């Protein structure tokens, strides 16, 4: 899948395209909005990485034209304009993701890969945390290569945690995913399921996953050794 | 201050300009009233003096070719009691002979005109008699009998005690009245000035009670038409200052903005270099160290640029309409964002208190405030320590507390830590990449939200407790 990188700063364009090529992606570059617009008109790309402040045509205008033509190519906006308004405007105009300068290279690569995956229509995804795996297609958990037996609510808790990719989940959010509106459950009830899941994950060997409680805040699923 | 002294007080000036001419006018008025009073008293007393003279004249007749006067003491007595003074009289016959009375009563001076006020041939004049001033009425009375006719002169004089009393009374009354008018005018000026100055005082109050950052126009309609140009000039001056400040802020924002792209390049290069080194087995540990510190330095420069931009943005958002922001939710959001950092550093991060309370403000800035405080706390807390966040809704306030178990800040340093770029000596080691702007940003955002900021010791006298007291957002009145 080819990527179109639209960035007017030559240095940045050079180094970003190098980084992306190192990650085995094929990159073409444009250094102004008008060129980008005509390239998008004639060529087919898997992803556009678009700077907003561009000579000859503003990045937002390029995006607007692309979407007006019915172009479905995912667009990742890169910008030094950090304001919330710009962000909202970009997303409203049909951008798929947004990254503010300066960013971590790893972050850019992760987002690029996620967008490419999405555009390829390949939704099948496996989430991992140490030896714990979750397949989004089969919706099954495996732990150290064995199926993990979970009740529906335990399953919901663990799914909410693992799909966050190692980031913490607010307890209210977890509660919403585990209990339906009809359930007359207290917010603290979630602690019970966390406790049960924790027991099922409790293994001594390396690769064990563990749930950390952030009191009053939420929960975090991490490989146990990360928790020093 | 000098100008103030030179100008004196408005009230004093008004009093001087109003009261001095007024007093002068009152003095002139009093003098004229006095003379009028003297005239009026003379007129009144002259009338009764003439009456006495006429009464005496009726008793003058010609008997046997000689003018005679039959003056009973009783008649004179009644004159005296009427006038409260002494009465002197003299009747002079046709040939100038003294018929009766006091022979040495002063003569009618030649230049005294006949009084126009009465149908009689009467002249009034002042004279001295027996060492005291007297007023004399001289009446020419025709006398006749069958044989002779002629004119007799009847003079009656009275001492001036009574008319002096009257004029003095009129004078005193006038002075008393005029003084009370002057006094009243003074009081009126005093209160009028106070009344007139009230809008100015209100303006002063408004200017004083303004937020430091409030540079909006003052309403000229608050003061009188005459003072409006002053307010307008003040507004114009404030607008110029605001423009200047705004352009400086823009400069800071632009500068930190412009830094972003080169910083992104630098960051990308450093990261790529690190990756290359990881793959190359021959790289010396020294080189790896150098590149790693380059990457770290780039990160702290990025951090600094972001903070500068944030500071400029805070000032920029002052004019924005505040909205209710749920504080607990904001704190929880920040905690979720920083939880990984906390867990990776082995710090127990927790949030206490579960009542939600809204405060009025800017969601983005409040997020930044909490984020800075928690970030700071995590930086200075050693592994195994704890950071406790608390949101305590009260009647009128919502209190946010961030407590860590780090080294804390000694009381003498607590004021200084809020100044931009100040970094306590003890923090240099714990957080070498810090910008020294975090708490300055916290303070600016707190000021913008009219919140009070306190630094304290943590529980048990250890660590730092930052307390931010926000005014609680009042629920909108039911429409």
XYZ file of C-alpha atoms in Angstrom:
707
model
C 0.000 0.000 0.000
C 1.393 3.352 -0.981
C 1.342 6.272 1.352
C 1.236 9.901 0.233
C 3.182 12.155 2.603
C 2.299 15.814 2.137
C 4.760 17.971 4.071
C 6.359 21.231 2.962
C 9.248 21.136 5.404
C 11.910 19.293 3.336
C 13.915 18.064 6.311
C 10.886 16.661 8.046
C 9.631 15.147 4.782
C 12.983 13.465 4.251
C 13.254 11.955 7.731
C 9.644 10.913 8.011
C 9.712 9.172 4.665
C 12.935 7.438 5.697
C 11.340 6.244 8.925
C 8.249 4.991 7.102
C 10.337 3.235 4.436
C 12.365 1.617 7.211
C 9.043 0.253 8.439
C 8.596 -1.337 4.985
C 6.022 1.112 3.739
C 6.070 2.648 0.305
C 6.030 6.422 0.477
C 5.496 9.159 -2.098
C 5.941 12.792 -1.225
C 4.374 16.115 -2.149
C 5.565 19.422 -0.782
C 2.562 21.588 -1.478
C -1.215 21.385 -1.370
C -1.843 21.789 -5.089
C 0.491 18.927 -6.044
C -1.078 16.746 -3.380
C -4.517 17.552 -4.740
C -3.603 16.588 -8.313
C -1.815 13.421 -7.141
C -4.899 12.394 -5.187
C -6.985 13.035 -8.291
C -4.995 10.607 -10.431
C -3.425 8.117 -8.068
C -4.743 5.665 -5.561
C -3.170 5.633 -2.090
C -3.723 3.503 0.966
C -3.208 6.502 3.234
C -2.509 10.224 3.120
C -0.360 11.855 5.802
C -1.310 15.491 5.497
C 0.317 18.569 7.010
C -2.140 21.431 7.440
C 0.017 24.488 6.814
C 0.977 24.051 3.170
C 1.932 26.424 0.362
C -0.389 26.830 -2.640
C -3.313 25.042 -0.989
C -4.151 24.609 2.672
C -4.193 21.049 4.009
C -7.812 21.347 5.094
C -8.749 22.402 1.559
C -6.966 19.344 0.120
C -8.946 17.174 2.518
C -12.211 18.910 1.684
C -11.689 18.390 -2.066
C -10.750 14.741 -1.591
C -13.901 14.032 0.396
C -16.033 16.122 -1.978
C -14.914 13.842 -4.812
C -15.973 10.873 -2.741
C -12.394 9.758 -2.082
C -12.308 7.228 0.760
C -8.542 7.232 1.327
C -7.836 7.455 5.078
C -6.262 10.774 6.048
C -3.944 11.314 9.004
C -3.457 14.980 9.770
C -0.112 16.217 11.043
C -0.019 19.711 12.352
C 1.780 22.205 14.480
C -1.549 23.904 15.139
C -2.371 22.290 18.435
C -5.711 23.992 19.006
C -8.820 22.006 19.716
C -10.736 23.923 17.042
C -8.334 22.848 14.307
C -8.606 19.320 15.470
C -12.390 19.347 15.490
C -12.493 21.061 12.116
C -10.097 18.514 10.626
C -12.070 15.577 11.937
C -15.337 17.160 10.796
C -13.949 17.539 7.305
C -13.348 13.806 7.198
C -9.879 13.227 8.591
C -9.473 9.798 10.179
C -6.852 10.665 12.744
C -4.898 13.583 14.042
C -1.354 13.892 15.327
C 0.069 17.106 16.777
C 3.689 18.025 16.154
C 6.032 17.115 17.648
C 5.141 13.446 17.931
C 6.892 10.212 18.727
C 7.930 8.259 15.670
C 6.512 5.109 17.218
C 3.171 6.856 17.679
C 3.083 7.869 14.024
C 3.932 4.341 12.900
C 1.264 2.830 15.144
C -1.412 5.164 13.813
C -0.327 4.665 10.229
C -0.532 0.898 10.648
C -3.916 1.105 12.326
C -5.311 3.246 9.505
C -3.840 0.994 6.800
C -5.347 -2.020 8.495
C -8.693 -0.323 8.649
C -8.571 0.733 5.011
C -7.612 -2.819 3.996
C -10.826 -3.920 5.618
C -8.955 -6.387 7.763
C -10.743 -6.056 11.049
C -9.427 -9.325 12.414
C -7.143 -8.391 15.183
C -5.487 -10.105 18.049
C -4.842 -8.232 21.255
C -2.062 -9.446 23.472
C -0.916 -8.842 26.984
C 1.938 -11.126 27.934
C 0.633 -14.660 27.511
C -2.962 -13.475 27.352
C -4.462 -13.257 23.863
C -7.809 -12.062 22.650
C -9.024 -12.761 19.104
C -11.597 -10.189 17.997
C -13.073 -12.534 15.388
C -13.554 -15.652 17.478
C -13.985 -13.441 20.558
C -12.016 -15.978 22.573
C -9.396 -15.486 25.262
C -6.401 -17.751 25.564
C -3.887 -17.751 28.401
C -0.569 -19.553 28.106
C -2.007 -21.257 25.002
C -5.125 -22.598 26.747
C -8.675 -21.380 26.483
C -9.569 -19.149 29.374
C -12.969 -19.966 30.845
C -14.866 -16.815 31.745
C -18.460 -15.955 32.644
C -20.050 -13.383 30.319
C -19.434 -10.533 32.770
C -15.863 -11.566 33.469
C -15.420 -11.758 29.704
C -16.805 -8.252 29.285
C -14.449 -6.906 31.953
C -11.391 -8.517 30.414
C -12.345 -7.550 26.866
C -12.779 -3.906 27.871
C -9.348 -3.993 29.484
C -7.374 -5.832 26.808
C -8.764 -3.856 23.867
C -7.443 -0.706 25.518
C -3.947 -1.922 24.613
C -2.282 -1.477 27.964
C -3.991 1.792 28.820
C -6.121 2.244 31.920
C -9.926 2.124 31.697
C -12.125 4.377 33.822
C -14.212 2.335 36.231
C -17.400 4.050 35.031
C -16.610 3.012 31.474
C -15.894 -0.528 32.551
C -19.149 -0.560 34.460
C -21.068 0.603 31.378
C -19.571 -2.205 29.292
C -20.273 -4.893 31.851
C -23.708 -3.993 33.115
C -26.689 -3.022 31.022
C -29.021 -0.222 32.032
C -31.538 -2.780 33.301
C -29.093 -4.097 35.861
C -29.576 -2.592 39.229
C -25.900 -2.712 40.085
C -23.707 -0.529 42.224
C -20.519 0.933 40.774
C -18.572 -1.068 43.365
C -19.965 -4.324 41.977
C -17.322 -4.102 39.273
C -14.714 -4.799 41.949
C -16.196 -8.264 42.420
C -15.664 -9.201 38.773
C -12.200 -7.682 38.760
C -11.423 -9.843 41.764
C -12.659 -12.993 40.002
C -10.783 -12.239 36.768
C -7.656 -11.471 38.782
C -7.852 -14.910 40.365
C -8.084 -16.559 36.969
C -5.063 -14.601 35.714
C -2.953 -15.281 38.793
C 0.053 -17.256 37.521
C 3.614 -17.150 38.754
C 5.486 -17.778 35.496
C 6.691 -14.926 33.241
C 4.036 -13.760 30.793
C 1.353 -13.557 33.432
C -1.072 -10.674 33.050
C -2.225 -8.651 36.021
C -4.919 -6.079 36.672
C -3.810 -3.034 38.605
C -6.421 -1.117 40.541
C -6.087 2.654 40.408
C -8.192 3.576 43.405
C -11.014 5.922 42.456
C -9.730 6.094 38.897
C -9.951 2.820 37.031
C -8.191 -0.397 36.121
C -5.190 -1.333 34.055
C -4.252 -4.630 32.437
C -0.502 -5.148 32.125
C 2.009 -7.943 31.977
C 2.727 -8.751 35.614
C 6.465 -8.058 35.407
C 5.844 -4.440 34.302
C 4.368 -3.920 37.715
C 7.427 -3.559 39.852
C 1.217 62.014 44.584
C 2.822 65.357 43.821
C 0.149 66.199 41.279
C -2.486 65.273 43.801
C -1.078 67.731 46.312
C -0.689 70.434 43.693
C -4.276 70.056 42.565
C -5.727 70.164 46.072
C -9.149 68.801 46.707
C -12.037 69.339 44.376
C -14.240 70.037 47.341
C -11.823 72.630 48.708
C -11.560 74.297 45.362
C -15.305 74.396 44.909
C -15.734 75.721 48.430
C -13.156 78.411 47.819
C -14.591 79.449 44.482
C -18.163 79.388 45.659
C -17.904 80.486 49.246
C -15.447 83.378 48.950
C -17.581 85.304 46.432
C -20.631 84.309 48.371
C -19.210 85.708 51.613
C -18.212 88.891 49.787
C -21.717 89.252 48.382
C -23.183 88.609 51.793
C -21.010 91.346 53.316
C -22.139 93.864 50.685
C -25.669 92.728 51.199
C -25.384 93.114 54.965
C -24.005 96.629 54.631
C -26.837 97.632 52.334
C -29.357 95.968 54.598
C -27.850 97.868 57.512
C -28.267 101.199 55.809
C -31.759 100.338 54.754
C -32.461 99.388 58.323
C -31.144 102.682 59.565
C -33.366 104.499 57.063
C -36.356 102.408 57.962
C -35.793 102.944 61.674
C -35.376 106.665 61.127
C -38.545 106.753 59.147
C -40.539 104.871 61.743
C -39.199 106.840 64.654
C -39.450 110.125 62.743
C -43.135 109.490 62.295
C -43.714 109.139 66.006
C -41.404 112.080 66.689
C -43.508 114.149 64.310
C -46.645 112.979 66.077
C -45.184 114.142 69.368
C -44.201 117.442 67.809
C -47.695 117.913 66.433
C -49.244 117.093 69.725
C -47.037 119.768 71.261
C -47.855 122.184 68.452
C -51.539 121.881 69.222
C -50.871 123.304 72.589
C -49.141 126.369 71.205
C -51.362 129.382 70.850
C -51.247 133.155 70.841
C -52.468 134.835 73.881
C -52.415 138.537 74.115
C -49.985 139.013 71.290
C -47.573 136.490 72.701
C -46.996 132.926 71.744
C -47.632 130.624 74.623
C -47.265 126.921 75.046
C -49.246 124.902 77.498
C -47.177 121.798 77.946
C -48.374 119.472 80.670
C -45.778 117.113 82.128
C -48.171 114.313 81.651
C -47.987 114.753 77.901
C -44.217 114.707 77.953
C -44.214 111.685 80.177
C -46.223 109.722 77.708
C -43.763 110.675 74.983
C -40.930 109.427 77.042
C -42.470 106.081 77.807
C -43.253 105.619 74.133
C -39.779 106.239 72.938
C -37.824 104.709 75.798
C -35.404 107.581 75.482
C -35.255 111.077 76.692
C -37.335 113.865 75.145
C -36.229 117.440 74.823
C -38.367 120.197 73.374
C -38.338 123.852 72.649
C -41.023 126.222 71.395
C -39.750 129.325 69.730
C -42.067 132.267 69.242
C -42.638 134.426 66.207
C -39.756 136.648 67.000
C -37.343 133.956 67.823
C -37.885 134.082 71.531
C -37.894 130.894 73.492
C -41.405 130.318 74.672
C -40.954 127.078 76.471
C -38.610 124.137 76.829
C -34.868 123.799 76.614
C -33.375 126.994 75.425
C -30.093 125.488 74.311
C -31.550 122.811 72.049
C -29.450 122.851 68.858
C -30.755 125.062 66.090
C -31.969 123.800 62.738
C -28.918 123.694 60.461
C -29.340 125.827 57.371
C -28.979 123.080 54.801
C -31.589 120.636 56.131
C -34.349 120.278 53.568
C -37.988 120.086 54.369
C -39.202 116.505 54.648
C -41.192 115.425 51.651
C -42.902 112.589 53.433
C -45.404 114.608 55.422
C -47.766 117.389 54.522
C -46.364 119.450 57.393
C -43.461 121.917 57.278
C -41.140 119.676 59.147
C -37.420 119.130 59.045
C -35.534 116.335 60.705
C -31.902 116.471 61.679
C -29.296 114.946 63.906
C -27.531 116.909 66.518
C -25.601 116.583 69.734
C -27.184 117.657 72.938
C -25.741 117.327 76.413
C -23.072 115.099 75.002
C -25.383 112.590 73.376
C -26.647 112.300 69.837
C -30.264 113.175 69.351
C -32.752 113.357 66.487
C -34.768 116.499 66.285
C -37.957 117.265 64.444
C -38.445 120.960 63.787
C -42.032 121.866 62.888
C -43.076 125.290 61.677
C -46.521 125.904 63.055
C -48.576 128.909 62.019
C -50.030 130.672 65.045
C -52.515 133.473 65.005
C -55.267 135.286 66.772
C -57.341 138.223 65.813
C -54.427 140.597 66.070
C -51.422 138.823 64.847
C -50.230 135.859 62.857
C -46.899 134.321 62.518
C -44.965 131.108 62.571
C -43.811 129.363 65.679
C -41.027 126.789 65.622
C -41.625 123.687 67.663
C -38.633 121.414 68.107
C -38.791 118.034 69.760
C -35.648 115.981 70.126
C -35.232 112.467 71.345
C -32.216 110.401 72.175
C -31.294 107.654 69.720
C -31.362 104.654 72.095
C -34.537 103.192 70.689
C -33.730 103.579 67.015
C -30.205 102.324 67.634
C -31.691 99.321 69.316
C -33.887 98.682 66.335
C -31.126 99.099 63.764
C -28.808 96.877 65.758
C -31.488 94.266 66.027
C -32.063 94.396 62.281
C -28.312 94.231 61.715
C -27.852 91.253 64.002
C -30.790 89.467 62.463
C -29.393 90.112 59.012
C -25.928 88.886 59.944
C -27.355 85.777 61.580
C -29.514 85.044 58.564
C -26.736 85.677 56.071
C -24.326 83.508 58.014
C -26.748 80.654 58.055
C -27.147 81.054 54.297
C -23.371 80.866 53.867
C -23.199 77.868 56.188
C -26.007 76.164 54.323
C -24.299 76.884 51.001
C -21.104 75.346 52.398
C -22.954 72.246 53.518
C -24.709 72.025 50.168
C -21.374 72.210 48.379
C -19.996 69.531 50.666
C -22.821 67.141 50.030
C -23.225 68.090 46.390
C -19.571 67.315 45.795
C -20.002 64.019 47.569
C -23.070 63.257 45.474
C -21.487 64.382 42.250
C -18.326 62.442 42.967
C -20.233 59.255 43.711
C -20.144 57.991 40.095
C -16.415 58.676 40.045
C -16.041 56.738 43.278
C -18.040 53.915 41.724
C -15.767 54.023 38.712
C -12.779 53.873 41.025
C -14.306 50.928 42.832
C -14.963 49.195 39.546
C -11.401 49.761 38.369
C -10.019 48.547 41.694
C -12.163 45.457 41.957
C -11.338 44.404 38.438
C -9.492 41.285 37.687
C -5.829 42.022 36.946
C -6.217 40.634 33.495
C -9.483 42.385 32.717
C -8.652 44.937 30.046
C -12.164 45.487 28.764
C -13.571 48.988 28.365
C -15.173 50.862 31.215
C -18.661 52.101 30.509
C -18.489 55.904 30.027
C -22.197 56.077 30.895
C -21.196 55.350 34.492
C -20.049 58.932 34.934
C -21.228 62.427 34.046
C -21.045 63.792 30.550
C -18.172 66.073 31.539
C -16.003 63.217 32.798
C -16.767 60.835 29.932
C -13.871 62.039 27.759
C -11.560 61.013 30.607
C -13.054 57.520 30.743
C -12.898 57.292 26.975
C -9.272 58.337 27.002
C -8.576 55.721 29.689
C -10.325 53.112 27.576
C -8.318 54.072 24.539
C -5.111 53.810 26.538
C -6.147 50.413 27.928
C -6.972 49.237 24.426
C -3.503 50.221 23.253
C -1.943 48.356 26.173
C -4.155 45.339 25.518
C -3.058 45.414 21.884
C 0.546 45.508 22.939
C 0.082 42.605 25.330
C -1.848 40.664 22.712
C 0.890 41.132 20.146
C 3.496 39.944 22.641
C 1.403 36.904 23.426
C 1.000 36.250 19.747
C 4.745 36.473 19.408
C 5.280 33.886 22.146
C 2.611 31.675 20.620
C 4.073 32.057 17.135
C 7.597 31.478 18.366
C 6.738 28.297 20.235
C 4.611 27.295 17.296
C 7.421 27.835 14.821
C 9.663 25.688 16.976
C 7.418 22.683 16.559
C 8.355 21.647 13.059
C 12.152 21.812 13.554
C 11.670 20.042 16.874
C 9.727 17.324 15.125
C 12.613 16.925 12.703
C 15.096 16.773 15.578
C 12.987 14.254 17.430
C 12.583 12.089 14.342
C 16.313 12.202 13.671
C 17.180 11.304 17.252
C 14.738 8.403 17.261
C 16.030 7.129 13.924
C 19.593 7.362 15.222
C 18.646 5.369 18.303
C 17.070 2.706 16.124
C 20.140 2.503 13.916
C 22.319 2.099 16.969
C 20.112 -0.629 18.352
C 20.583 -2.605 15.130
C 24.316 -1.932 14.870
C 26.223 -4.320 17.098
C 29.456 -2.352 16.822
C 28.210 0.920 18.316
C 30.048 1.970 21.454
C 27.992 2.406 24.647
C 29.359 5.958 24.701
C 27.696 6.767 21.375
C 24.453 5.198 22.527
C 24.571 7.408 25.611
C 25.143 10.537 23.566
C 22.258 9.793 21.235
C 19.997 8.861 24.141
C 20.703 12.174 25.882
C 20.130 14.001 22.607
C 16.727 12.364 22.417
C 16.032 13.284 26.051
C 17.115 16.886 25.516
C 14.890 17.104 22.463
C 12.006 15.841 24.577
C 12.540 18.461 27.246
C 12.807 21.171 24.588
C 9.514 19.979 23.147
C 8.099 20.065 26.646
C 9.312 23.640 27.101
C 7.881 24.783 23.782
C 4.556 23.184 24.671
C 4.520 24.898 28.033
C 5.308 28.277 26.498
C 2.545 27.813 24.007
C 0.218 26.799 26.812
C 1.077 29.949 28.779
C 0.347 32.078 25.738
C -2.859 30.170 25.185
C -4.059 30.687 28.756
C -3.749 34.406 28.311
C -5.427 34.146 24.957
C -8.467 32.346 26.348
C -9.293 34.983 28.941
C -11.993 36.415 26.764
C -13.719 33.117 26.312
C -17.064 32.454 27.905
C -16.616 30.008 30.802
C -18.636 26.792 30.750
C -19.450 24.386 33.589
C -16.685 21.800 33.788
C -17.092 18.666 35.927
C -13.925 18.774 38.017
C -13.934 15.188 39.261
C -14.322 13.857 35.752
C -11.451 16.054 34.596
C -9.247 14.806 37.427
C -10.156 11.206 36.645
C -9.368 11.782 32.978
C -5.944 13.178 33.849
C -5.356 10.309 36.253
C -6.162 7.803 33.508
C -3.742 9.528 31.152
C -0.926 9.537 33.682
C -1.720 6.179 35.291
C 0.786 4.294 33.135
C 3.588 6.646 34.169
C 2.602 6.131 37.796
C 2.426 2.356 37.510
C 5.727 2.183 35.654
C 7.380 4.195 38.404
C 5.811 2.068 41.103
C 3.776 4.953 42.487
C 0.337 4.344 43.941
C -1.954 6.870 42.236
C -5.455 7.181 43.615
C -8.459 9.481 43.530
C -10.562 10.113 46.630
C -13.999 11.631 47.058
C -16.842 10.688 44.782
C -19.227 13.642 44.656
C -19.165 15.428 41.319
C -19.093 19.207 41.310
C -18.863 21.612 38.446
C -16.809 24.732 38.274
C -17.022 27.469 35.661
C -14.094 27.658 33.325
C -12.240 26.335 30.323
C -12.175 22.558 30.121
C -8.872 22.435 28.247
C -7.104 24.714 30.710
C -8.469 22.923 33.763
C -7.252 19.689 32.279
C -3.852 21.304 31.847
C -3.848 22.551 35.450
C -4.639 19.133 36.908
C -2.257 17.494 34.488
C 0.608 19.763 35.545
C -0.039 19.155 39.229
C -0.243 15.372 38.871
C 2.744 15.302 36.538
C 4.758 17.295 39.075
C 3.678 15.055 41.925
C 4.672 11.939 39.969
C 8.038 13.469 39.116
C 9.020 14.174 42.687
C 7.611 11.065 44.314
C 10.109 8.252 44.778
C 9.387 4.675 43.722
C 7.023 3.037 46.170
C 5.523 6.392 47.135
C 1.983 7.541 46.619
C 0.104 10.379 44.951
C -3.403 11.035 46.218
C -5.874 13.198 44.337
C -8.940 14.546 46.108
C -11.979 16.410 44.853
C -14.041 17.811 47.701
C -17.232 19.630 46.758
C -18.296 22.175 49.369
C -21.085 24.711 49.721
C -19.405 27.499 47.797
C -16.121 25.938 46.806
C -14.770 22.857 45.165
C -11.391 21.918 46.579
C -8.861 19.977 44.568
C -5.949 18.436 46.441
C -2.890 16.768 45.026
C -0.750 15.195 47.718
C 2.515 13.403 47.128
C 5.035 11.645 49.329
C 8.031 13.341 47.746
C 10.509 15.737 49.342
C 8.003 18.623 49.567
C 8.872 22.307 49.290
C 10.291 24.192 52.297
C 7.957 27.029 53.402
C 10.475 29.714 52.422
C 10.504 28.516 48.806
C 6.753 28.185 48.419
C 6.087 31.644 47.023
C 8.884 31.489 44.513
C 7.982 28.201 42.883
C 5.141 29.871 41.013
C 7.367 32.273 39.116
C 8.141 31.210 35.549
C 11.504 29.476 35.103
C 12.135 29.283 38.824
C 13.433 25.901 39.807
C 14.192 24.989 43.385
C 17.734 23.696 43.824
C 16.411 20.419 45.191
C 14.331 19.763 42.076
C 17.227 19.945 39.630
C 18.204 16.375 40.384
C 14.768 14.860 40.702
C 13.485 16.308 37.448
C 16.314 17.527 35.234
C 14.070 17.850 32.192
C 11.581 20.150 33.925
C 10.921 23.507 32.342
C 10.198 25.486 35.496
C 6.924 26.507 33.892
C 4.552 23.870 35.255
C 3.564 25.682 38.430
C 3.563 29.056 36.648
C 0.989 27.580 34.283
C -0.964 26.183 37.225
C -0.982 29.581 38.871
C -2.066 31.388 35.697
C -4.909 28.968 35.106
C -5.944 29.188 38.761
C -5.988 32.994 38.580
C -8.062 32.826 35.418
C -10.586 30.657 37.267
C -10.518 32.841 40.384
C -9.210 29.914 42.347
C -6.997 30.101 45.423
C -3.792 28.162 45.392
C -2.101 26.854 48.554
C 1.005 24.824 49.162
C 1.176 22.738 52.289
C 2.841 19.731 53.796
C 1.530 16.304 53.047
C 0.114 13.999 55.700
C 2.531 13.392 58.555
C 4.600 16.444 57.614
C 6.032 14.745 54.548
C 5.666 15.499 50.866
C 3.803 18.308 49.202
C 0.111 19.063 49.271
C -1.188 21.430 46.630
C -4.656 22.713 47.320
C -6.724 24.599 44.737
C -9.987 26.118 45.908
C -12.308 26.811 42.990
C -15.490 28.812 43.378
C -18.301 26.353 42.821
C -20.421 26.872 39.714
C -23.912 27.866 40.711
C -26.642 25.950 38.924
C -28.321 28.273 36.419
C -31.443 29.876 37.879
C -34.630 28.130 36.819
C -36.056 30.135 33.938
